Coordinates of C-alpha atoms and ligand atoms in Angstrom, one line a residue:
M1 CA 196.7 -54.9 -100.4
S2 CA 199.9 -55.7 -98.4
M3 CA 202.6 -57.8 -100.0
D4 CA 206.2 -58.7 -99.3
F5 CA 206.9 -59.1 -103.0
P6 CA 207.9 -57.8 -105.5
Q7 CA 211.1 -56.3 -104.0
F8 CA 213.7 -54.3 -105.9
R9 CA 217.5 -54.6 -105.9
K10 CA 220.6 -53.3 -107.7
L11 CA 224.1 -54.8 -107.8
E12 CA 226.7 -52.3 -106.5
G13 CA 229.6 -51.7 -108.8
A14 CA 227.5 -52.9 -111.8
Q15 CA 224.3 -51.9 -113.4
N16 CA 222.3 -55.2 -113.0
L17 CA 218.8 -54.7 -111.6
Y18 CA 216.7 -57.3 -110.0
V19 CA 213.0 -57.7 -109.1
I20 CA 212.5 -60.4 -106.5
E21 CA 209.0 -61.7 -107.5
G22 CA 208.8 -64.3 -104.7
P23 CA 211.1 -66.3 -102.4
K24 CA 212.2 -68.5 -105.3
H25 CA 211.8 -66.3 -108.3
V26 CA 213.9 -63.4 -109.5
T27 CA 213.8 -61.3 -112.7
E28 CA 217.2 -59.9 -113.7
W29 CA 217.8 -56.9 -116.0
Q30 CA 221.3 -57.2 -117.4
P31 CA 222.8 -54.3 -119.3
M32 CA 223.7 -54.9 -122.9
G33 CA 225.7 -52.4 -124.9
K34 CA 225.1 -48.8 -124.2
S35 CA 221.4 -48.6 -124.2
N36 CA 219.7 -52.0 -123.8
W37 CA 218.7 -54.5 -121.3
V38 CA 218.4 -58.2 -121.5
M39 CA 215.8 -59.8 -119.1
H40 CA 216.2 -63.2 -117.5
Q41 CA 214.0 -65.2 -115.2
H42 CA 215.7 -67.2 -112.4
F43 CA 213.7 -69.9 -110.6
A44 CA 215.5 -71.2 -107.6
S45 CA 215.0 -75.0 -107.9
D46 CA 218.3 -76.0 -106.3
Y47 CA 220.0 -75.0 -103.1
P48 CA 222.7 -72.7 -104.6
R49 CA 220.1 -70.6 -106.4
Y50 CA 217.9 -70.5 -103.4
Q51 CA 220.8 -69.2 -101.4
W52 CA 221.5 -66.6 -104.1
V53 CA 217.8 -65.4 -103.9
T54 CA 218.0 -65.3 -100.1
E55 CA 221.2 -63.1 -100.3
L56 CA 219.5 -60.8 -102.7
L57 CA 216.5 -60.6 -100.4
Q58 CA 218.7 -59.7 -97.4
G59 CA 220.1 -56.9 -99.5
E60 CA 223.6 -57.1 -98.0
D61 CA 226.7 -55.8 -99.7
P62 CA 227.2 -55.9 -102.8
V63 CA 223.4 -55.6 -103.2
R64 CA 221.4 -52.4 -102.7
I65 CA 217.8 -52.3 -101.7
L66 CA 215.7 -49.9 -103.9
T67 CA 212.2 -48.5 -103.7
A68 CA 210.0 -49.3 -106.7
D69 CA 210.3 -45.7 -107.9
A70 CA 214.1 -45.6 -107.6
W71 CA 214.3 -49.0 -109.4
E72 CA 212.1 -47.7 -112.2
Q73 CA 214.2 -44.6 -112.7
L74 CA 217.3 -46.7 -113.2
R75 CA 215.4 -49.1 -115.5
S76 CA 214.1 -46.3 -117.6
E77 CA 217.7 -45.2 -118.5
R78 CA 217.8 -48.1 -121.0
S79 CA 215.2 -49.9 -123.2
V80 CA 214.7 -53.6 -123.4
T81 CA 215.6 -55.3 -126.6
S82 CA 215.6 -58.9 -125.8
A83 CA 214.2 -61.3 -123.2
D84 CA 214.1 -65.0 -122.6
P85 CA 210.8 -66.6 -123.4
A86 CA 210.2 -67.1 -119.7
P87 CA 206.6 -67.6 -118.5
G88 CA 205.1 -64.6 -116.8
R89 CA 207.7 -62.0 -117.6
T90 CA 206.3 -58.6 -117.7
P91 CA 206.1 -57.5 -121.4
W92 CA 208.1 -54.4 -122.0
P93 CA 207.1 -51.7 -122.4
P94 CA 204.2 -52.8 -120.3
T95 CA 200.9 -52.6 -122.1
P96 CA 198.5 -51.2 -119.5
S97 CA 195.8 -53.8 -118.8
S98 CA 192.2 -52.8 -119.2
W99 CA 188.8 -54.1 -118.6
R100 CA 186.4 -55.0 -121.4
E101 CA 182.9 -54.2 -120.2
E102 CA 180.0 -56.7 -120.7
A103 CA 182.3 -59.1 -122.4
P104 CA 180.6 -62.2 -124.0
V105 CA 182.2 -65.3 -122.4
G106 CA 180.2 -68.1 -124.0
P107 CA 182.7 -68.3 -126.9
L108 CA 185.6 -68.6 -124.3
T109 CA 184.1 -71.8 -122.9
T110 CA 183.9 -75.2 -124.6
F111 CA 180.2 -75.7 -123.5
G112 CA 179.4 -72.5 -125.2
A113 CA 176.4 -71.6 -123.0
A114 CA 175.8 -67.9 -123.5
A115 CA 176.9 -65.6 -120.7
H116 CA 178.6 -62.2 -120.2
A117 CA 181.2 -61.0 -117.7
Q118 CA 180.6 -57.6 -116.2
C119 CA 184.2 -56.9 -117.0
L120 CA 187.0 -59.1 -118.4
A121 CA 190.7 -58.5 -118.7
E122 CA 193.6 -60.5 -120.3
M123 CA 196.3 -61.5 -117.9
A124 CA 199.7 -61.7 -119.7
S125 CA 202.0 -61.3 -116.7
D126 CA 202.1 -61.4 -112.9
A127 CA 201.9 -57.6 -113.0
D128 CA 198.6 -57.9 -114.9
V129 CA 197.2 -60.2 -112.2
R130 CA 198.3 -57.9 -109.4
W131 CA 196.7 -55.0 -111.2
A132 CA 193.4 -56.9 -111.6
L133 CA 193.4 -58.0 -108.0
Q134 CA 193.7 -54.4 -106.8
D135 CA 191.2 -52.9 -109.2
R136 CA 187.4 -52.7 -108.8
V137 CA 187.8 -54.7 -105.6
E138 CA 184.1 -54.3 -104.8
L139 CA 183.3 -56.8 -107.6
P140 CA 183.7 -60.6 -107.2
L141 CA 186.5 -62.2 -109.1
M142 CA 186.8 -65.4 -111.1
V143 CA 189.7 -66.9 -113.1
L144 CA 189.1 -68.3 -116.6
G145 CA 191.6 -70.6 -118.4
G146 CA 190.5 -72.4 -121.5
G147 CA 186.9 -72.6 -120.2
S148 CA 186.8 -76.4 -120.8
N149 CA 185.8 -77.4 -117.3
L150 CA 183.0 -75.0 -116.4
L151 CA 179.4 -74.3 -117.0
M152 CA 178.2 -70.7 -116.9
H153 CA 174.7 -70.7 -115.2
Q154 CA 174.2 -67.0 -115.7
D155 CA 176.1 -63.8 -116.4
W156 CA 179.1 -63.2 -114.1
A157 CA 178.5 -60.0 -112.2
G158 CA 182.1 -59.3 -111.5
R159 CA 185.7 -59.3 -112.7
M160 CA 186.9 -62.2 -114.9
L161 CA 190.6 -62.7 -115.3
H162 CA 191.4 -64.5 -118.6
M163 CA 194.8 -66.3 -118.2
N164 CA 197.2 -65.6 -121.0
I165 CA 200.6 -65.9 -119.4
R166 CA 202.8 -67.5 -122.0
G167 CA 206.3 -69.0 -122.2
V168 CA 208.2 -72.2 -121.7
Q169 CA 211.6 -72.2 -119.9
K170 CA 213.8 -75.2 -119.2
I171 CA 215.5 -74.5 -115.9
A172 CA 217.4 -77.7 -115.1
D173 CA 218.8 -80.5 -117.2
D174 CA 221.0 -83.4 -116.1
G175 CA 221.2 -85.0 -119.5
D176 CA 218.1 -87.1 -118.9
A177 CA 215.8 -85.4 -116.4
V178 CA 214.6 -81.8 -117.1
E179 CA 212.6 -79.3 -115.1
V180 CA 210.5 -77.0 -117.3
V181 CA 208.4 -74.0 -116.2
V182 CA 205.3 -73.2 -118.3
G183 CA 203.1 -70.1 -118.2
A184 CA 199.6 -70.7 -116.9
G185 CA 198.0 -69.4 -120.2
E186 CA 199.7 -71.9 -122.5
S187 CA 197.4 -74.4 -124.1
W188 CA 197.8 -77.8 -122.3
H189 CA 197.8 -79.8 -125.5
G190 CA 200.2 -77.4 -127.2
W191 CA 202.6 -77.7 -124.2
V192 CA 202.4 -81.6 -124.3
M193 CA 203.3 -81.6 -128.0
H194 CA 206.1 -79.0 -127.5
A195 CA 207.6 -81.2 -124.8
L196 CA 207.5 -84.2 -127.0
D197 CA 209.2 -82.3 -129.8
A198 CA 211.9 -81.3 -127.4
G199 CA 212.3 -84.9 -126.2
W200 CA 210.9 -84.2 -122.7
N201 CA 208.7 -87.2 -122.1
G202 CA 206.2 -88.3 -119.5
L203 CA 203.1 -86.3 -120.4
E204 CA 202.2 -88.2 -123.7
N205 CA 199.1 -89.9 -122.2
L206 CA 197.6 -86.5 -121.4
A207 CA 197.7 -85.4 -125.0
L208 CA 194.6 -83.6 -126.4
I209 CA 193.1 -82.7 -123.0
P210 CA 191.6 -79.3 -123.7
G211 CA 192.3 -76.3 -121.5
S212 CA 195.3 -74.4 -120.1
V213 CA 198.4 -75.3 -118.2
G214 CA 197.4 -73.2 -115.2
A215 CA 194.2 -75.2 -114.7
S216 CA 195.9 -78.6 -115.0
P217 CA 196.8 -78.9 -111.3
M218 CA 193.4 -77.6 -110.2
Q219 CA 191.7 -80.9 -110.7
N220 CA 194.9 -82.9 -111.2
I221 CA 193.9 -83.7 -114.8
G222 CA 194.4 -87.3 -115.8
A223 CA 193.8 -89.8 -118.6
Y224 CA 195.0 -93.3 -119.6
G225 CA 196.8 -94.1 -116.3
V226 CA 198.7 -90.8 -115.9
E227 CA 197.8 -87.8 -113.8
V228 CA 199.4 -84.3 -113.8
K229 CA 200.7 -85.0 -110.3
D230 CA 203.0 -87.8 -111.7
R231 CA 205.1 -85.1 -113.6
F232 CA 204.4 -82.1 -111.4
A233 CA 207.4 -80.3 -109.8
W234 CA 205.9 -77.1 -108.3
L235 CA 203.6 -74.2 -109.2
E236 CA 203.6 -70.5 -108.4
A237 CA 200.4 -68.7 -107.5
I238 CA 199.4 -65.2 -106.5
H239 CA 197.2 -64.8 -103.4
R240 CA 194.0 -63.1 -104.3
D241 CA 193.9 -61.0 -101.1
T242 CA 197.5 -60.2 -100.4
G243 CA 199.1 -60.3 -103.9
A244 CA 201.9 -62.5 -102.5
L245 CA 203.5 -64.9 -104.9
E246 CA 204.0 -68.3 -103.3
R247 CA 205.4 -71.7 -104.4
F248 CA 203.4 -74.9 -104.0
D249 CA 205.1 -78.2 -104.1
S250 CA 203.2 -81.5 -104.6
K251 CA 202.5 -82.0 -100.9
R252 CA 201.0 -78.6 -100.5
C253 CA 198.8 -79.2 -103.6
A254 CA 197.3 -82.3 -101.8
F255 CA 196.5 -83.9 -105.2
G256 CA 193.7 -86.5 -105.3
Y257 CA 191.4 -88.0 -107.9
R258 CA 190.4 -84.9 -110.0
D259 CA 191.1 -82.9 -106.9
S260 CA 193.6 -80.7 -105.2
V261 CA 193.9 -78.1 -102.4
F262 CA 192.7 -75.5 -104.9
K263 CA 189.3 -77.2 -105.0
Q264 CA 189.2 -77.7 -101.2
A265 CA 190.8 -75.7 -98.4
E266 CA 192.4 -73.1 -100.8
K267 CA 189.4 -72.8 -103.1
D268 CA 189.1 -69.4 -104.8
K269 CA 192.2 -68.0 -102.9
W270 CA 194.9 -68.2 -105.6
V271 CA 195.6 -67.3 -109.2
I272 CA 198.1 -69.9 -110.6
V273 CA 200.6 -68.1 -112.8
R274 CA 203.0 -70.9 -113.8
V275 CA 203.6 -74.6 -113.4
A276 CA 206.9 -76.5 -113.4
F277 CA 207.1 -80.1 -114.6
S278 CA 209.7 -82.9 -114.1
L279 CA 210.2 -84.8 -117.3
E280 CA 212.7 -87.4 -118.6
R281 CA 214.1 -88.1 -122.0
T282 CA 214.0 -91.8 -121.0
A283 CA 210.6 -91.7 -119.2
P284 CA 209.0 -95.2 -119.0
L285 CA 206.1 -95.7 -121.4
N286 CA 202.6 -96.0 -119.9
T287 CA 200.8 -98.4 -122.3
Q288 CA 199.0 -100.7 -119.9
Y289 CA 195.6 -99.4 -121.0
G290 CA 193.9 -101.9 -123.3
A291 CA 192.8 -99.1 -125.7
I292 CA 196.4 -97.8 -126.1
Q293 CA 197.7 -101.3 -126.7
S294 CA 195.2 -102.1 -129.3
E295 CA 195.7 -98.8 -131.1
L296 CA 199.5 -99.3 -131.1
Q297 CA 199.1 -102.8 -132.4
S298 CA 196.8 -101.6 -135.2
R299 CA 199.6 -99.2 -136.2
G300 CA 202.0 -102.1 -136.7
G301 CA 203.0 -103.5 -133.3
D302 CA 204.4 -102.1 -130.1
H303 CA 208.1 -102.9 -130.5
D304 CA 210.3 -99.8 -130.0
T305 CA 207.3 -97.7 -129.4
T306 CA 208.2 -94.0 -129.0
H307 CA 206.6 -91.5 -126.6
R308 CA 205.3 -89.6 -129.7
Q309 CA 203.6 -92.8 -130.9
V310 CA 201.8 -93.2 -127.6
A311 CA 200.6 -89.5 -127.8
E312 CA 199.4 -90.2 -131.4
A313 CA 197.5 -93.3 -130.2
V314 CA 195.9 -91.4 -127.4
I315 CA 194.9 -88.6 -129.8
T316 CA 193.3 -91.1 -132.1
I317 CA 191.4 -92.9 -129.3
R318 CA 190.2 -89.6 -127.9
Q319 CA 189.0 -88.3 -131.3
S320 CA 187.1 -91.5 -131.8
K321 CA 185.4 -91.4 -128.3
L322 CA 184.8 -87.8 -127.3
P323 CA 182.9 -85.1 -129.1
D324 CA 185.1 -82.3 -130.4
P325 CA 184.1 -79.1 -128.5
S326 CA 184.6 -77.1 -131.7
E327 CA 181.8 -79.0 -133.2
I328 CA 179.5 -79.8 -130.2
G329 CA 179.6 -77.8 -127.0
N330 CA 180.7 -79.9 -124.0
A331 CA 183.1 -79.9 -121.1
G332 CA 184.3 -83.6 -121.2
S333 CA 183.2 -85.8 -118.4
F334 CA 180.4 -84.0 -116.6
F335 CA 180.5 -86.3 -113.6
K336 CA 183.3 -87.8 -111.5
N337 CA 183.5 -91.6 -111.2
P338 CA 182.1 -92.2 -107.8
V339 CA 184.3 -93.9 -105.2
V340 CA 182.3 -96.0 -102.7
S341 CA 183.0 -98.3 -99.7
R342 CA 183.4 -102.0 -100.4
D343 CA 180.1 -102.6 -98.5
A344 CA 178.2 -100.1 -100.7
F345 CA 179.8 -101.7 -103.8
E346 CA 178.8 -105.2 -102.7
R347 CA 175.2 -104.0 -102.2
I348 CA 175.1 -102.6 -105.8
Q349 CA 176.8 -105.7 -107.2
R350 CA 174.2 -108.0 -105.6
N351 CA 171.5 -106.4 -107.8
H352 CA 173.8 -105.6 -110.8
P353 CA 176.5 -108.3 -111.0
E354 CA 177.9 -106.7 -114.2
V355 CA 178.5 -103.3 -112.7
A356 CA 181.8 -101.8 -114.1
H357 CA 184.2 -101.2 -111.2
Y358 CA 187.9 -100.7 -110.4
P359 CA 190.0 -100.9 -107.2
A360 CA 190.5 -97.5 -105.5
P361 CA 192.8 -96.6 -102.6
E362 CA 192.1 -97.7 -99.0
G363 CA 190.0 -100.8 -100.1
R364 CA 187.3 -98.6 -101.7
V365 CA 185.9 -99.2 -105.1
K366 CA 185.6 -96.8 -108.1
L367 CA 182.4 -97.2 -110.2
A368 CA 182.3 -96.0 -113.8
A369 CA 179.8 -93.1 -113.8
G370 CA 179.4 -93.5 -117.6
W371 CA 178.3 -97.1 -117.1
L372 CA 175.7 -96.1 -114.4
I373 CA 174.3 -93.3 -116.7
D374 CA 174.3 -95.6 -119.7
R375 CA 172.5 -98.4 -117.9
A376 CA 170.0 -96.0 -116.4
G377 CA 169.0 -95.3 -120.0
W378 CA 170.3 -91.8 -120.5
K379 CA 172.9 -92.3 -123.3
G380 CA 171.9 -90.4 -126.4
H381 CA 168.9 -88.8 -124.6
R382 CA 168.2 -85.4 -126.1
R383 CA 166.2 -82.6 -124.4
G384 CA 165.7 -79.5 -126.5
T385 CA 169.1 -78.2 -127.4
C386 CA 171.1 -80.2 -124.9
G387 CA 171.5 -83.9 -124.2
V388 CA 173.7 -86.8 -123.3
H389 CA 176.2 -87.7 -125.9
D390 CA 175.3 -90.8 -127.9
G391 CA 178.9 -92.2 -127.9
Q392 CA 179.9 -91.4 -124.3
A393 CA 177.2 -91.2 -121.5
L394 CA 179.5 -89.2 -119.2
V395 CA 179.5 -86.2 -121.5
L396 CA 176.6 -83.7 -121.6
V397 CA 176.4 -81.7 -124.7
N398 CA 175.1 -78.4 -126.0
Y399 CA 173.8 -78.9 -129.5
G400 CA 173.6 -75.1 -129.9
G401 CA 171.7 -72.5 -127.9
A402 CA 171.3 -74.4 -124.6
T403 CA 171.5 -72.3 -121.4
G404 CA 173.6 -73.3 -118.4
A405 CA 170.3 -73.7 -116.5
E406 CA 168.9 -76.2 -119.0
I407 CA 172.1 -78.3 -119.0
W408 CA 172.1 -78.2 -115.2
A409 CA 168.4 -79.3 -115.0
L410 CA 169.3 -82.3 -117.2
A411 CA 172.3 -83.1 -115.0
L412 CA 170.1 -83.0 -111.8
D413 CA 167.6 -85.4 -113.4
I414 CA 170.4 -87.8 -114.2
M415 CA 171.9 -87.5 -110.7
E416 CA 168.5 -88.2 -109.1
D417 CA 167.7 -91.2 -111.4
V418 CA 171.1 -92.8 -110.9
E419 CA 170.8 -92.3 -107.1
G420 CA 167.3 -93.9 -107.2
K421 CA 168.5 -96.9 -109.2
Y422 CA 171.9 -97.6 -107.7
G423 CA 172.0 -95.7 -104.4
V424 CA 175.0 -93.7 -105.6
R425 CA 175.0 -89.9 -105.7
L426 CA 177.0 -88.6 -108.7
E427 CA 179.0 -85.5 -108.2
P428 CA 179.8 -83.0 -111.1
E429 CA 183.4 -82.8 -112.2
V430 CA 182.7 -79.6 -114.1
N431 CA 182.8 -76.4 -112.1
Q432 CA 179.4 -74.7 -111.8
I433 CA 179.7 -70.9 -112.1
G434 CA 176.9 -68.8 -110.8
L435 CA 174.8 -71.6 -109.5
Ligands
LIG501 C1 186.4 -82.8 -124.7 C2 187.0 -82.7 -123.3 C3 187.7 -83.7 -122.8 C4 188.3 -83.6 -121.5 N1 189.1 -84.7 -121.1 C5 189.6 -84.6 -119.9 C6 190.4 -85.7 -119.4 O1 190.7 -86.6 -120.1 N2 190.9 -85.6 -118.1 C7 190.7 -84.5 -117.3 O2 191.2 -84.4 -116.2 N3 190.0 -83.4 -117.8 C8 189.4 -83.5 -119.0 N4 188.6 -82.4 -119.4 C9 188.4 -81.3 -118.6 C10 189.3 -80.1 -118.8 O3 189.9 -80.1 -120.0 C11 190.3 -79.9 -117.7 O4 189.8 -79.9 -116.4 C12 191.2 -78.7 -117.9 O5 192.3 -78.8 -117.0 C13 190.5 -77.4 -117.7 O6 191.3 -76.4 -118.1 P1 190.8 -74.9 -118.4 O7 192.0 -74.1 -118.6 O8 189.8 -75.0 -119.6 O9 190.0 -74.5 -117.1 P2 188.7 -73.6 -117.0 O10 187.5 -74.4 -117.4 O11 188.9 -72.3 -117.6 O12 188.7 -73.5 -115.4 C14 188.4 -74.6 -114.6 C15 188.5 -74.1 -113.1 O13 189.8 -73.8 -112.8 C16 189.9 -72.4 -112.4 N5 191.2 -71.9 -113.0 C17 191.5 -72.0 -114.3 N6 192.8 -71.5 -114.5 C18 193.2 -71.1 -113.3 C19 194.4 -70.4 -112.8 N7 195.4 -70.2 -113.7 N8 194.5 -70.1 -111.5 C20 193.4 -70.4 -110.7 N9 192.3 -71.0 -111.1 C21 192.2 -71.3 -112.4 C22 188.7 -71.8 -112.9 O14 188.3 -70.6 -112.1 C23 187.7 -72.9 -112.8 O15 187.2 -73.0 -111.5 C24 188.1 -82.5 -120.7 C25 187.3 -81.4 -121.3 C26 186.7 -81.5 -122.5 C27 186.0 -80.4 -123.1

């Protein structure tokens, strides 16, 4: 594995040590007292800091370039006593990562279909990810976040990297707007609530979406008129083949409806290790969705509504509509809402004037997959231990003991039936593993 990063530096005339993790990311080890270090993470999100990282990289006076061994020798002269809670910092002393053989992964997924990984390891830092990428390279590799958007069809005959990189770090604040970096292994909902507690607003409509922060850009998660792309600043990801840490801005992520470059041209090439968000204390409220308005009104009107109240309304609506994965196995919407040409839509509408639809970009039309499945007669249909949820036709459920193959067989039958009835081929939103 070749990689330009990490690179190691020391400040001449002082004891400060640096690890340059990527072109915009530096870990600093600052001496404290006689025998301790304090670690800081620096993310270059403005020009002066980018310039500083560039100068460190060039290694010109007063900075000395070190080999990894020489750096470690200097580092080992002190111990670490404190560190900022930055996402992705290497825990110290480093706990050597290790594989768990034949690990059961059904419980790590919200569908709960039984499956094993040949070997599974917890990823608590960038260093863990690099270790796992270079170990047992003959085995295929997959990344697991919260397991809420995948269906295991069979055992995974390979390495599975369970993302557990933690930490939340505010790196910019102009009094209103903040930029915050969050570790890929943080729970999405936990992060949304943490942000609201801190007064960093803009993500409230995305409360209670299961899963991890690192997976959120994968399919540009969205709900109630907001998508992750609306509050996304950048992410850092490690290339699976080279180990290089690179930064992706919004343009490079090529976000679309439940889509990004990580599901298209860059599929299976990167491990996302942290995501940065742009939030505002005075973010505008997004309450245009009818369900949110009614919920707010039922709570006593929408005057002086706070961001937290919107989050609470969203949580109540979601709890009333969607099955709780801790009670019934599911992965949320199993299918994407199909987007069709206006001609195709008009053909469907001639036979089904009541078809639920919404405008989509470029004059196209988005159909409600749940409506198509419901009208095709599948809502509440049960087949053995799996079925279609009786409250939400878009959600396939595992009542307990269903295999991935059984759930997929049901999905295929629904897809064929809907295509036969409406001429529209549904596509799964959920990632199919080992199909
Ligand atoms: C009840 C329920 C409701 C839901 N509601 C919504 C909703 O309203 N809107 C919505 O958009 N989604 C929704 N989802 C889907 C799901 O919550 C999201 O897609 C979520 O982002 C998945 O996160 P995860 O960590 O569980 O990903 P996983 O299921 O673990 O992984 C999903 C995919 O991303 C890859 N991946 C995960 N983490 C990383 C990483 N760090 N680097 C590289 N690749 C990675 C995996 O390999 C896999 O291909 C819902 C799911 C459930 C169960």
